[in-house]
Coordinates of C-alpha atoms in Angstrom, one line a residue:
X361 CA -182.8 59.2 -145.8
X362 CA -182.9 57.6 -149.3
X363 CA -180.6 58.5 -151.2
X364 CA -182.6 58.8 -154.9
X365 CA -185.4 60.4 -153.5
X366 CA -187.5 61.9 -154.8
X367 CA -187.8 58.2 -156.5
X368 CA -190.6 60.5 -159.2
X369 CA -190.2 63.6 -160.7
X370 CA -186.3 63.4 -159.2
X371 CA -185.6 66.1 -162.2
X372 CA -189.0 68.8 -161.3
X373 CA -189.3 69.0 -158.0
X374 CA -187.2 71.6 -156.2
X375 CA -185.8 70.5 -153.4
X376 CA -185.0 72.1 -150.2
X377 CA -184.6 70.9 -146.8
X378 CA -185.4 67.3 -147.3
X379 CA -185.1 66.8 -143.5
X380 CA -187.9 69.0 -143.4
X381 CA -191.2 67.0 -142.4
X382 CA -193.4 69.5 -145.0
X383 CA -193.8 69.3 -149.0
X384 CA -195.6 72.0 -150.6
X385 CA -198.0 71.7 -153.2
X386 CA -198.2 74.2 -155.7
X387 CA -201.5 73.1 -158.3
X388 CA -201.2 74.8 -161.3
X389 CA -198.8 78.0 -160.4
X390 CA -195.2 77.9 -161.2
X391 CA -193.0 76.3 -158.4
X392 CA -190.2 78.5 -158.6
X393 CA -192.8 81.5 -158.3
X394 CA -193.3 79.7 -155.1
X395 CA -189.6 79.3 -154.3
X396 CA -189.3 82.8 -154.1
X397 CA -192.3 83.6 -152.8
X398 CA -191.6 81.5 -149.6
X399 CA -187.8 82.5 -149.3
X400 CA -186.3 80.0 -147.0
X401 CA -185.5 76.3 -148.6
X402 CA -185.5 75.4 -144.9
X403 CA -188.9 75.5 -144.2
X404 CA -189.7 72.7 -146.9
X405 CA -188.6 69.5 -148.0
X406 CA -190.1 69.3 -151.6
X407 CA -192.5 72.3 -154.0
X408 CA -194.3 70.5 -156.6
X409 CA -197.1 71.1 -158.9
X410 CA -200.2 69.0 -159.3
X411 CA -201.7 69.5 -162.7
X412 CA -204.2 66.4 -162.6
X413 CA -205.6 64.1 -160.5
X414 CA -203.8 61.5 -161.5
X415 CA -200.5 63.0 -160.2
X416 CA -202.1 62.0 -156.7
X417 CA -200.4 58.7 -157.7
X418 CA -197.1 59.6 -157.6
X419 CA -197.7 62.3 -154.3
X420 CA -198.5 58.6 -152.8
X421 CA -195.8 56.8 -154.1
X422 CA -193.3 59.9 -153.1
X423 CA -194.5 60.2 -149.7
X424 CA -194.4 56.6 -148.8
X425 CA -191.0 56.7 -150.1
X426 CA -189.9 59.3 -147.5
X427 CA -191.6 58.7 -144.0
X428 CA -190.1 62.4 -143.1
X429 CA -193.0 63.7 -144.9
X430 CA -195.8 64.3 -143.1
X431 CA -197.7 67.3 -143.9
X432 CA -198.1 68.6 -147.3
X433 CA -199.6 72.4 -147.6
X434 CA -202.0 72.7 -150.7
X435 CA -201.5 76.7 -151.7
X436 CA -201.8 77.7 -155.3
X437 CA -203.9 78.2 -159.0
X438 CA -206.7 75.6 -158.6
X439 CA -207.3 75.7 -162.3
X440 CA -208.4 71.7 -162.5
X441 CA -209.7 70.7 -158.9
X442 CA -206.6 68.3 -158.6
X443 CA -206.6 70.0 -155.0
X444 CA -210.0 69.2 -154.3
X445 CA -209.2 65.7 -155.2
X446 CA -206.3 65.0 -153.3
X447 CA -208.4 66.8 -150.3
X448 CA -211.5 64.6 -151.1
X449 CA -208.9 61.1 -151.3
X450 CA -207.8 62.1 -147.6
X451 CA -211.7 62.7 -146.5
X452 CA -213.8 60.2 -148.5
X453 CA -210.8 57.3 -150.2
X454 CA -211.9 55.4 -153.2
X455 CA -215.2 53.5 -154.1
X456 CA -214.8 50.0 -155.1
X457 CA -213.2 50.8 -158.7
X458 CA -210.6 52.5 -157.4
X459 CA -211.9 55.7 -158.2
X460 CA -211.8 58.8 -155.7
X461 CA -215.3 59.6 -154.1
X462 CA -216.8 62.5 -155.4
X463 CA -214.1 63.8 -157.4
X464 CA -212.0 62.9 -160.5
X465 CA -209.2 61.2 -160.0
X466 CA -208.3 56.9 -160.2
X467 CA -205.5 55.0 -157.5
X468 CA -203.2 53.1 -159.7
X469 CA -203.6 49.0 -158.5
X470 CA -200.3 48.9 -157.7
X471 CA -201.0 50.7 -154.7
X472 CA -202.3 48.3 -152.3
X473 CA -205.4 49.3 -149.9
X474 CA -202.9 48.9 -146.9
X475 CA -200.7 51.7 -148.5
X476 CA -203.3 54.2 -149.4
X477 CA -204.9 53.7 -145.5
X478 CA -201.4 54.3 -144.5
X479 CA -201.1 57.2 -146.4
X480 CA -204.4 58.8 -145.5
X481 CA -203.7 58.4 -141.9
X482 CA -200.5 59.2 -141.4
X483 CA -200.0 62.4 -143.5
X484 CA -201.8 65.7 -142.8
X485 CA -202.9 68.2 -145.7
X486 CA -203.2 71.9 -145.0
X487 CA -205.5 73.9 -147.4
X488 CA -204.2 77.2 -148.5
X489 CA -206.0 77.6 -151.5
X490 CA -206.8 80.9 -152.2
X491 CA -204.8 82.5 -149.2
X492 CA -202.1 85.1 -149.3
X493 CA -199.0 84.2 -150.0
X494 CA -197.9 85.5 -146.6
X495 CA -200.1 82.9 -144.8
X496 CA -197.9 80.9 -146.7
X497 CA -194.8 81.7 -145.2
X498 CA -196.5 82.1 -142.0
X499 CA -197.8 78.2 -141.6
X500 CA -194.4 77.2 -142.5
X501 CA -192.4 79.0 -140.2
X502 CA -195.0 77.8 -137.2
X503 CA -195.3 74.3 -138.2
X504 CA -193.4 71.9 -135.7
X505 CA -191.0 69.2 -137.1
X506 CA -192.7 66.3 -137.1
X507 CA -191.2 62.4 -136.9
X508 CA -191.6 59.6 -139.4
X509 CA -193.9 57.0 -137.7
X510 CA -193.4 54.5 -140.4
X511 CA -191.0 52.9 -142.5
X512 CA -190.3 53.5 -146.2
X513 CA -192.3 52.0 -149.1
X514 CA -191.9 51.5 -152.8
X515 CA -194.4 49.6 -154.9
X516 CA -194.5 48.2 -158.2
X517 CA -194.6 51.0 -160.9
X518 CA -197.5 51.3 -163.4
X519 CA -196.7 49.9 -166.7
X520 CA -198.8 49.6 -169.1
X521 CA -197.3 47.5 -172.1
X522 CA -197.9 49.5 -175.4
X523 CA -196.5 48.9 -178.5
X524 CA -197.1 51.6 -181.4
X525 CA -197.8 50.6 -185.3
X526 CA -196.1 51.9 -188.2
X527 CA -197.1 55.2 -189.1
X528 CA -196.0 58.1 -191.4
X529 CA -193.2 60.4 -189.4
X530 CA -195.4 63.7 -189.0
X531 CA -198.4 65.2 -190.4
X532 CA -201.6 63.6 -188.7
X533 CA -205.0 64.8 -189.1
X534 CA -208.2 64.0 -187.2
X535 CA -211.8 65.8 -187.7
X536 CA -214.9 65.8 -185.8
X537 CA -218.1 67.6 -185.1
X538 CA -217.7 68.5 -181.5
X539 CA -214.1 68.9 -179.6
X540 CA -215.5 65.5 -177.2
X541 CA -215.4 63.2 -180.3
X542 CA -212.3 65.3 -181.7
X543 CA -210.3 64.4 -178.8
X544 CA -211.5 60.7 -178.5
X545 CA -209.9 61.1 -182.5
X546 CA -206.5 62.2 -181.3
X547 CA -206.2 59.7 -178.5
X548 CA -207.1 57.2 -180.8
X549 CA -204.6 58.2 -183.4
X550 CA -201.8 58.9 -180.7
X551 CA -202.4 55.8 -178.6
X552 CA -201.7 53.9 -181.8
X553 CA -199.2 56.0 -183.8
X554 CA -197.0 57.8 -180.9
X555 CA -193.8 56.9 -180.6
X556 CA -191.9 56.5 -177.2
X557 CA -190.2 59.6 -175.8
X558 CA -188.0 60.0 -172.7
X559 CA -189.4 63.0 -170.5
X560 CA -189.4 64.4 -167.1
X561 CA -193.0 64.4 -166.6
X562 CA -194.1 61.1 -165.8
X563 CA -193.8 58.1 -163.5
X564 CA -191.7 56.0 -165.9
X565 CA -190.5 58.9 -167.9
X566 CA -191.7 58.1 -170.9
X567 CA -194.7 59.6 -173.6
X568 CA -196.3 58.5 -176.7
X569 CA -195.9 61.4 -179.2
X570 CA -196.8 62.2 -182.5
X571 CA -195.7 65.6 -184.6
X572 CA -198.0 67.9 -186.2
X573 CA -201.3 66.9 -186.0
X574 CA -203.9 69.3 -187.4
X575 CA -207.1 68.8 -185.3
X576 CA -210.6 70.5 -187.1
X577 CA -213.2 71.0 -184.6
X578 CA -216.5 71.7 -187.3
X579 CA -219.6 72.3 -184.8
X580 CA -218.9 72.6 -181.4
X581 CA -221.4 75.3 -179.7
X582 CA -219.4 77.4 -177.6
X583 CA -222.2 78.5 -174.9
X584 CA -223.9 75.3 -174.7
X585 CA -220.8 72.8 -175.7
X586 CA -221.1 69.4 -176.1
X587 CA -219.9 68.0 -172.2
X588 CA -219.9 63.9 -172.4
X589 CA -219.3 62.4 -168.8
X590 CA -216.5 60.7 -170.1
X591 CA -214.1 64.1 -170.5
X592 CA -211.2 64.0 -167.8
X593 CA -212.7 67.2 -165.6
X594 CA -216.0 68.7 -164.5
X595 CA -218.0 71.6 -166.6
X596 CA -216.6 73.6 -162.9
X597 CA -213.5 72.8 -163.9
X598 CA -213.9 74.0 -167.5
X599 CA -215.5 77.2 -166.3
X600 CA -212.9 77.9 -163.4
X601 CA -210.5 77.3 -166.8
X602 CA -211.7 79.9 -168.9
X603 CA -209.7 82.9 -167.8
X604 CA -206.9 81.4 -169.0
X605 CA -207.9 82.1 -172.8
X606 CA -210.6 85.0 -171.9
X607 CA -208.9 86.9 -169.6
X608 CA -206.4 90.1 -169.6
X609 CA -205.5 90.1 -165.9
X610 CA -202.4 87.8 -164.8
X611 CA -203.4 84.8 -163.1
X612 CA -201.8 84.6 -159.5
X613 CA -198.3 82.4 -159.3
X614 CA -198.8 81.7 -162.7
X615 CA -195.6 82.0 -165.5
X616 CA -197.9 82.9 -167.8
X617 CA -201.6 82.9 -169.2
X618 CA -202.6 83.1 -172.9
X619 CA -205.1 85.9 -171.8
X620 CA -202.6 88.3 -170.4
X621 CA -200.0 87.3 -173.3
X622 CA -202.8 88.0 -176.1
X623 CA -204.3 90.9 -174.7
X624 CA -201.9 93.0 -172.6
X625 CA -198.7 91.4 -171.8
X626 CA -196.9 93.3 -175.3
X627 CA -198.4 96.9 -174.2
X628 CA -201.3 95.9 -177.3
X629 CA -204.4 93.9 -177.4
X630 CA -204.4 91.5 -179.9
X631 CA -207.8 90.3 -179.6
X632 CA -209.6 93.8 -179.8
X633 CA -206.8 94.4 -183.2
X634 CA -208.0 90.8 -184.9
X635 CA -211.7 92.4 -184.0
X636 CA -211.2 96.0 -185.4
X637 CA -209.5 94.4 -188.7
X638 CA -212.0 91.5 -189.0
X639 CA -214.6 94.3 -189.4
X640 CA -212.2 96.7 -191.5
X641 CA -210.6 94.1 -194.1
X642 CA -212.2 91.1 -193.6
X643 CA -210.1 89.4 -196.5
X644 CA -206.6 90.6 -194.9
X645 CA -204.3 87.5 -194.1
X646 CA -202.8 89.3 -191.3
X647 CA -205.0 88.6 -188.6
X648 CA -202.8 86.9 -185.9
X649 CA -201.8 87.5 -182.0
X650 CA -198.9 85.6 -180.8
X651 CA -197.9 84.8 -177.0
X652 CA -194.4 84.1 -177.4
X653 CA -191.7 86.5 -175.9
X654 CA -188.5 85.3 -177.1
X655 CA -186.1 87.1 -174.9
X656 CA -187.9 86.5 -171.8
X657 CA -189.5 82.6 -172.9
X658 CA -185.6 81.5 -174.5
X659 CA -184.1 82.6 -171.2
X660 CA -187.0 80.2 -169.3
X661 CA -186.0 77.7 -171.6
X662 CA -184.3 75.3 -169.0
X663 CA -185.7 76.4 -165.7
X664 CA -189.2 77.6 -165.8
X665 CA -192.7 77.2 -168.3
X666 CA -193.0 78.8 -171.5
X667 CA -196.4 79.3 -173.2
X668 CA -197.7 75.9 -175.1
X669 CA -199.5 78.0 -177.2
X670 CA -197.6 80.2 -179.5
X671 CA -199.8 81.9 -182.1
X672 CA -203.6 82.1 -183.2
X673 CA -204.4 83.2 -186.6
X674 CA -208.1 83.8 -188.2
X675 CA -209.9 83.7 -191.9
X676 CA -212.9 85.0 -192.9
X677 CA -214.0 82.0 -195.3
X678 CA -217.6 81.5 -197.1
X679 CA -218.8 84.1 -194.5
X680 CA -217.4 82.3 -191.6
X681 CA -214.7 83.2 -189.4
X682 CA -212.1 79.9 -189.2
X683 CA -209.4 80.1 -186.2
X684 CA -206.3 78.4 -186.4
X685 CA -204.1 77.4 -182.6
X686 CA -200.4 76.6 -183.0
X687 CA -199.4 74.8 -180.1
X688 CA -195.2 73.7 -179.6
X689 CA -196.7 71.1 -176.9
X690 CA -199.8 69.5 -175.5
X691 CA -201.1 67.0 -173.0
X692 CA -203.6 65.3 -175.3
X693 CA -205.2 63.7 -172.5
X694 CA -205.8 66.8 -169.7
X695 CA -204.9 69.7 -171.9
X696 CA -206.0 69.4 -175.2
X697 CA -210.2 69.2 -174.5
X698 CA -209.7 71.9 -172.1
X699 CA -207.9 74.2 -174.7
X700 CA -210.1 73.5 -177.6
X701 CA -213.3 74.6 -175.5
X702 CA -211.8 77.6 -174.2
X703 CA -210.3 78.6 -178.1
X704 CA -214.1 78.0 -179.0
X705 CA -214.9 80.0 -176.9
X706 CA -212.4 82.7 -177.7
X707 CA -213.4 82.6 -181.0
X708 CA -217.4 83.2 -180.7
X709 CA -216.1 86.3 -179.1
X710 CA -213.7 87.5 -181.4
X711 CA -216.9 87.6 -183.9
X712 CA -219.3 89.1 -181.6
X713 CA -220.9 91.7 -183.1
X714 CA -219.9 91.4 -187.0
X715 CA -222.0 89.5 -189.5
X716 CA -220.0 86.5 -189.4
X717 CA -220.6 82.9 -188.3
X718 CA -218.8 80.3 -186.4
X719 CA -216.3 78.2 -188.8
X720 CA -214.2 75.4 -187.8
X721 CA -211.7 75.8 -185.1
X722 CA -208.3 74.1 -186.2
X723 CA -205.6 73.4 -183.6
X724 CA -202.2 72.6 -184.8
X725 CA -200.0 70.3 -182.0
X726 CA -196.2 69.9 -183.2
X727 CA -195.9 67.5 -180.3
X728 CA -199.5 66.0 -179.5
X729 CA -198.3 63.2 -177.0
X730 CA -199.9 61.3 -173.9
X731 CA -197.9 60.8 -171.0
X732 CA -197.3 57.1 -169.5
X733 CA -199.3 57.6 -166.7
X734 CA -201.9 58.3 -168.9
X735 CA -202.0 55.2 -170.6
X736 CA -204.5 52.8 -168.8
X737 CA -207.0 56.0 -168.4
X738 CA -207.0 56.3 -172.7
X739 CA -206.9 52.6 -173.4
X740 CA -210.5 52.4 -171.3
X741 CA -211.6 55.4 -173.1
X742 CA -211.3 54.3 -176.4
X743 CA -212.7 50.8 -175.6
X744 CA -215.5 52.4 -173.8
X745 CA -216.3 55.0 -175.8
X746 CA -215.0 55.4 -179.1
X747 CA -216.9 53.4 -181.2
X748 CA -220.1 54.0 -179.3
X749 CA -219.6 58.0 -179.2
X750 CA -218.9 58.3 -182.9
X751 CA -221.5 55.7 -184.5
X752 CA -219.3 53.1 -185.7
X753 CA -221.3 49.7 -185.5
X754 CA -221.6 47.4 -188.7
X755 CA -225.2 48.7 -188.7
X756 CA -224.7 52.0 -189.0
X757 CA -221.2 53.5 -190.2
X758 CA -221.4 56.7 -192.4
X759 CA -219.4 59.7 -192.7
X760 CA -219.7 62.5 -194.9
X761 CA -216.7 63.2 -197.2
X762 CA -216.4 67.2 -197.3
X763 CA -214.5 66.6 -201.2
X764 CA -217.9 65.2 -202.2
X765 CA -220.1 61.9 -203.0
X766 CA -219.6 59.2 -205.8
X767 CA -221.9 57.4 -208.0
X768 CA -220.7 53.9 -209.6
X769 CA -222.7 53.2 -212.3
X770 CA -222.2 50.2 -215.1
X771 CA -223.3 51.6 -218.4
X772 CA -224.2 48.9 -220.8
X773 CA -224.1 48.6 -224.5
X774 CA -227.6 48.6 -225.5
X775 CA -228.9 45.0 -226.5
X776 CA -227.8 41.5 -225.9
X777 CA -224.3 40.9 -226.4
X778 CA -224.2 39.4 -230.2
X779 CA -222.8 36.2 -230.1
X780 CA -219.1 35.9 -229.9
X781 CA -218.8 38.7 -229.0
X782 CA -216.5 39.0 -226.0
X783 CA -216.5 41.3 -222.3
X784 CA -216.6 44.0 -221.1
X785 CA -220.1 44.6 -222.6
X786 CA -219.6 48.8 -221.4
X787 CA -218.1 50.7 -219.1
X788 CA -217.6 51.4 -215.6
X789 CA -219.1 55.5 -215.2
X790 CA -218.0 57.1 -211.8
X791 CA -219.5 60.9 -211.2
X792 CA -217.8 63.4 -208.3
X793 CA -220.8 65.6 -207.5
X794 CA -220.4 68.7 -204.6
X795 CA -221.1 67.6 -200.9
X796 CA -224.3 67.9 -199.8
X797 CA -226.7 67.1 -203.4
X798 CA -224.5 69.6 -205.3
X799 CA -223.9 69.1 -209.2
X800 CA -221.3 67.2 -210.7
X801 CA -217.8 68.3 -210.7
X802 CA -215.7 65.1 -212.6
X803 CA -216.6 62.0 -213.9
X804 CA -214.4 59.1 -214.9
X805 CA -214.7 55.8 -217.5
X806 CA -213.1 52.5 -217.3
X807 CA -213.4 49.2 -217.6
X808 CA -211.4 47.9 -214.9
X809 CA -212.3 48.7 -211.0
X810 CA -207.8 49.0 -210.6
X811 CA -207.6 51.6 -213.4
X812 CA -209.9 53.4 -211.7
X813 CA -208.8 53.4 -208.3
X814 CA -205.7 54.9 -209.6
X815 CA -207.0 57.2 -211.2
X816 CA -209.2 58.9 -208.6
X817 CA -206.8 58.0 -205.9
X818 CA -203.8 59.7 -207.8
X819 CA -206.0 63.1 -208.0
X820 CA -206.9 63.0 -204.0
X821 CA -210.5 63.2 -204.9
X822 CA -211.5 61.6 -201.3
X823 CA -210.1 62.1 -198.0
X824 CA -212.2 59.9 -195.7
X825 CA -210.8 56.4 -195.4
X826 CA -213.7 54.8 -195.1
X827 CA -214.9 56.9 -198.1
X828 CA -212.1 55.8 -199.8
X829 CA -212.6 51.8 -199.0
X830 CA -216.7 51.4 -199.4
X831 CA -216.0 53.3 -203.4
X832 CA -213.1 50.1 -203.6
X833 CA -215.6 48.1 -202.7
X834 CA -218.2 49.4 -205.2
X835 CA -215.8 49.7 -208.1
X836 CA -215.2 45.5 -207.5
X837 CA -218.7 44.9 -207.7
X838 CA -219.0 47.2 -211.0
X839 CA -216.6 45.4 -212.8
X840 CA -217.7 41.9 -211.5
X841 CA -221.3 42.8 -213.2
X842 CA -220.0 45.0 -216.2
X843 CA -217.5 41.7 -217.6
X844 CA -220.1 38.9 -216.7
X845 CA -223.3 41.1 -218.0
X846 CA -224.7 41.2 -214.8
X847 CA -227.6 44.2 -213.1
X848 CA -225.4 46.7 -211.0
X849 CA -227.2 49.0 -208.1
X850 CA -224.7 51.1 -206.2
X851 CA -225.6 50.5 -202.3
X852 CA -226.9 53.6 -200.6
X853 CA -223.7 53.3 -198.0
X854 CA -221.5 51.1 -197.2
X855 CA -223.8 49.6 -194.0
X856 CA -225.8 47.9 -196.6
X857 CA -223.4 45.6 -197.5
X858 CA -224.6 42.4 -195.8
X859 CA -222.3 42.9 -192.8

């Protein structure tokens, strides 16, 4: 028997027999809900979760590593088909990209096609999904101890070499229209900013992670949402992920669900109160439902799951109804889309049947980060889809700034310039007006495009970058034609600048 196995996850998995020729599989529910559940560490070598289909990686690499194992018994909360995946893997394999037929889910290519045909033949998965927890116990009892039939196998880990940029230490924010071109925002901004973190969670225990980012979700639909084939699980999946946010009952296995914590777990409904005093005081700041339980979630601390999400709070705003999420923790990559569609979701419902609309949904992440294993999957998202999802092309590259538009104009003394007389022949003129062809709300004169930058940056009067750089832009031009006496136009936007 080796003697560092488990070679992943050494510090997760709880260990039992590991003689035993079965793992169990646990999905989404707690493992040491399962520990107890099954009651004898004899009957099992290893209970481990499987959040994601990528984890099938590692259930490869672990198994390879320990011939004993040959049966692993899938029983559990399916709350992300990473069962079904590992089941359709074993039935079906991977197409020619590596990817598992019909179902999400990608084989790292350090794991040869020799390995993965090893794997597929040689180990047998039992389904339990769904079953008692008594059939549980039962299977394990009955099943025979098995022999290894081949010899033990390690392979190269994933690595993925990324290096992160300089970046301010916390306080991040990203905006978008929908929560698809949100989270393509936040990978972006973690991939490039996060810093390098030990943790127990990955392959090469290690995460990209930034602290508080502020994500603003402005017009997602909640019934119809906005569901690009490029998010990391299936519209199922999202549905079969609801309850979690929507629901009062406790999920089966689970530590914990944000439903149960928010509407009964306290003896009080949060929800229904945030509804009643919506309606009542719509102005009162003290709308807010929280899902910690510090007794209980401190004592977890070191040995079980504590809620992610710790508080919601809500504003009525303009005749809107705004929802703020405070997370202590996400997976930006798996958790995050799934979270923000399911708070949208939440929130159309807290709403129902006042006369208020849909604001934006805002969800505060102290530690936003993306795991290592994680890395390849963002890097080909962002090159396949980032630009392309959110418009960016030298043709066409436009955002609207929600602090307003600018217009440069050069204001000229009226005649010709009297001879001798030396530049500037005016003054630069830039006006603030409201977003969306309101009136003017601050103007400024100068005669030098640097004086002006200051100025207007100083005061925080844009917030878009690219707002921020195409008025740069304009302001150079302005003073080029305001000291040489020639005709200044402001271009429409900045994709009219020759590019």
């Amino acid at each position: 028997m080796l003697k560092n196995w488990p070679i992943l996850y050494k510090d997760i998995l709880l260990k039992g027999d590991l003689n035993s020729s079965t793992a169990v599989c646990t999905l989404w529910t707690e493992r040491k809900a399962v520990e107890k559940a099954i009651g004898d560490s004899k009957l099992y070598s290893v209970i481990g979760n499987l959040y994601s289909a990528q984890g099938i990686n590692a259930v490869i690499r672990n198994c390879l590593a320990n011939p004993k194992i040959r049966t692993i018994i899938l029983w559990g909360a399916e709350l992300s088909l990473s069962g079904h995946a590992l089941l359709h893997l074993m039935k079906y394999g991977i197409d020619e990209k590596r990817q598992i037929i019909n179902a999400r889910g990608e084989i790292e290519k350090e794991l040869p096609a020799r390995a993965l045909e090893l794997f597929r033949r040689e180990l047998k998965i039992i389904d339990l999904r769904g079953r008692p927890a008594e059939e549980l116990r039962k299977t394990l009892k009955q099943l025979p101890q098995e022999k290894p039939s081949f010899k033990s196998q390690i392979f190269p880990k994933s690595q993925p070499i990324v290096k992160p940029l300089p970046a301010e230490a916390t306080g991040f924010r990203v905006e978008g229209k929908t929560a698809a071109q949100t989270w393509l925002k936040i990978l972006n901004e973690v991939y490039k900013y996060g810093r390098y973190k030990h943790t127990r969670y990955a392959q090469t225990n290690e995460l990209k992670e930034i602290l508080n980012l502020v994500a603003v979700v402005g017009e997602e639909n909640p019934e119809v949402p906005y569901f690009p084939q490029y998010l990391p699980f299936s519209k199922d999946e999202l549905v079969a992920y609801y309850p979690e946010f929507l629901s009062a009952r406790q999920l089966l296995g689970t530590a914990y669900n944000y439903g149960h914590r928010l509407r009964k777990r306290f003896g009080l409904d949060q929800i229904a109160a945030m509804k009643k005093l919506i309606k009542l005081r719509p102005d009162s700041k003290k709308m807010i439902a929280v899902t910690i339980d510090p007794k209980l979630d401190w004592a977890r601390a070191n040995k079980g799951d504590i809620p992610c999400l710790t508080q919601i709070l809500g504003s009525i705003q303009d005749n809107r109804f705004i929802l703020t999420a405070h997370f202590r923790s996400q997976d930006m990559v798996h958790g995050w889309p799934r979270n923000a569609l399911a708070l949208r979701k939440l929130q159309a419902q807290i709403i129902e049947g006042t006369k208020y609309k849909l604001g934006p949904l805002v969800i505060i992440t102290h530690s936003a980060h993306i795991y290592s294993d994680d890395f390849k999957l963002v890097e080909n998202l962002l090159m396949d889809h980032y630009e392309k999802e959110l418009g960016f092309s030298p043709a066409v590259h436009f955002e609207f700034d929600p602090r307003g538009n600018m217009v440069v104009e050069v204001v000229k003394k009226r005649g010709r310039p009297s001879r001798g007389e030396k530049p500037p022949y005016g003054y630069i003129k830039v006006t603030l007006y409201e977003p969306n062809g309101g009136p003017p709300v601050k103007e400024w004169r100068g005669k030098k495009a640097g004086e002006l930058v200051w100025r207007i940056g100083d005061g925080n009067y844009i917030v878009l970058p690219s707002h921020t750089l195409y008025i740069g832009t304009e302001l150079q031009r302005a003073e080029e034609a305001l000291w040489h006496n020639l005709n200044y136009h402001q271009d429409p936007a900045p994709n009219t600048l020759g590019l």
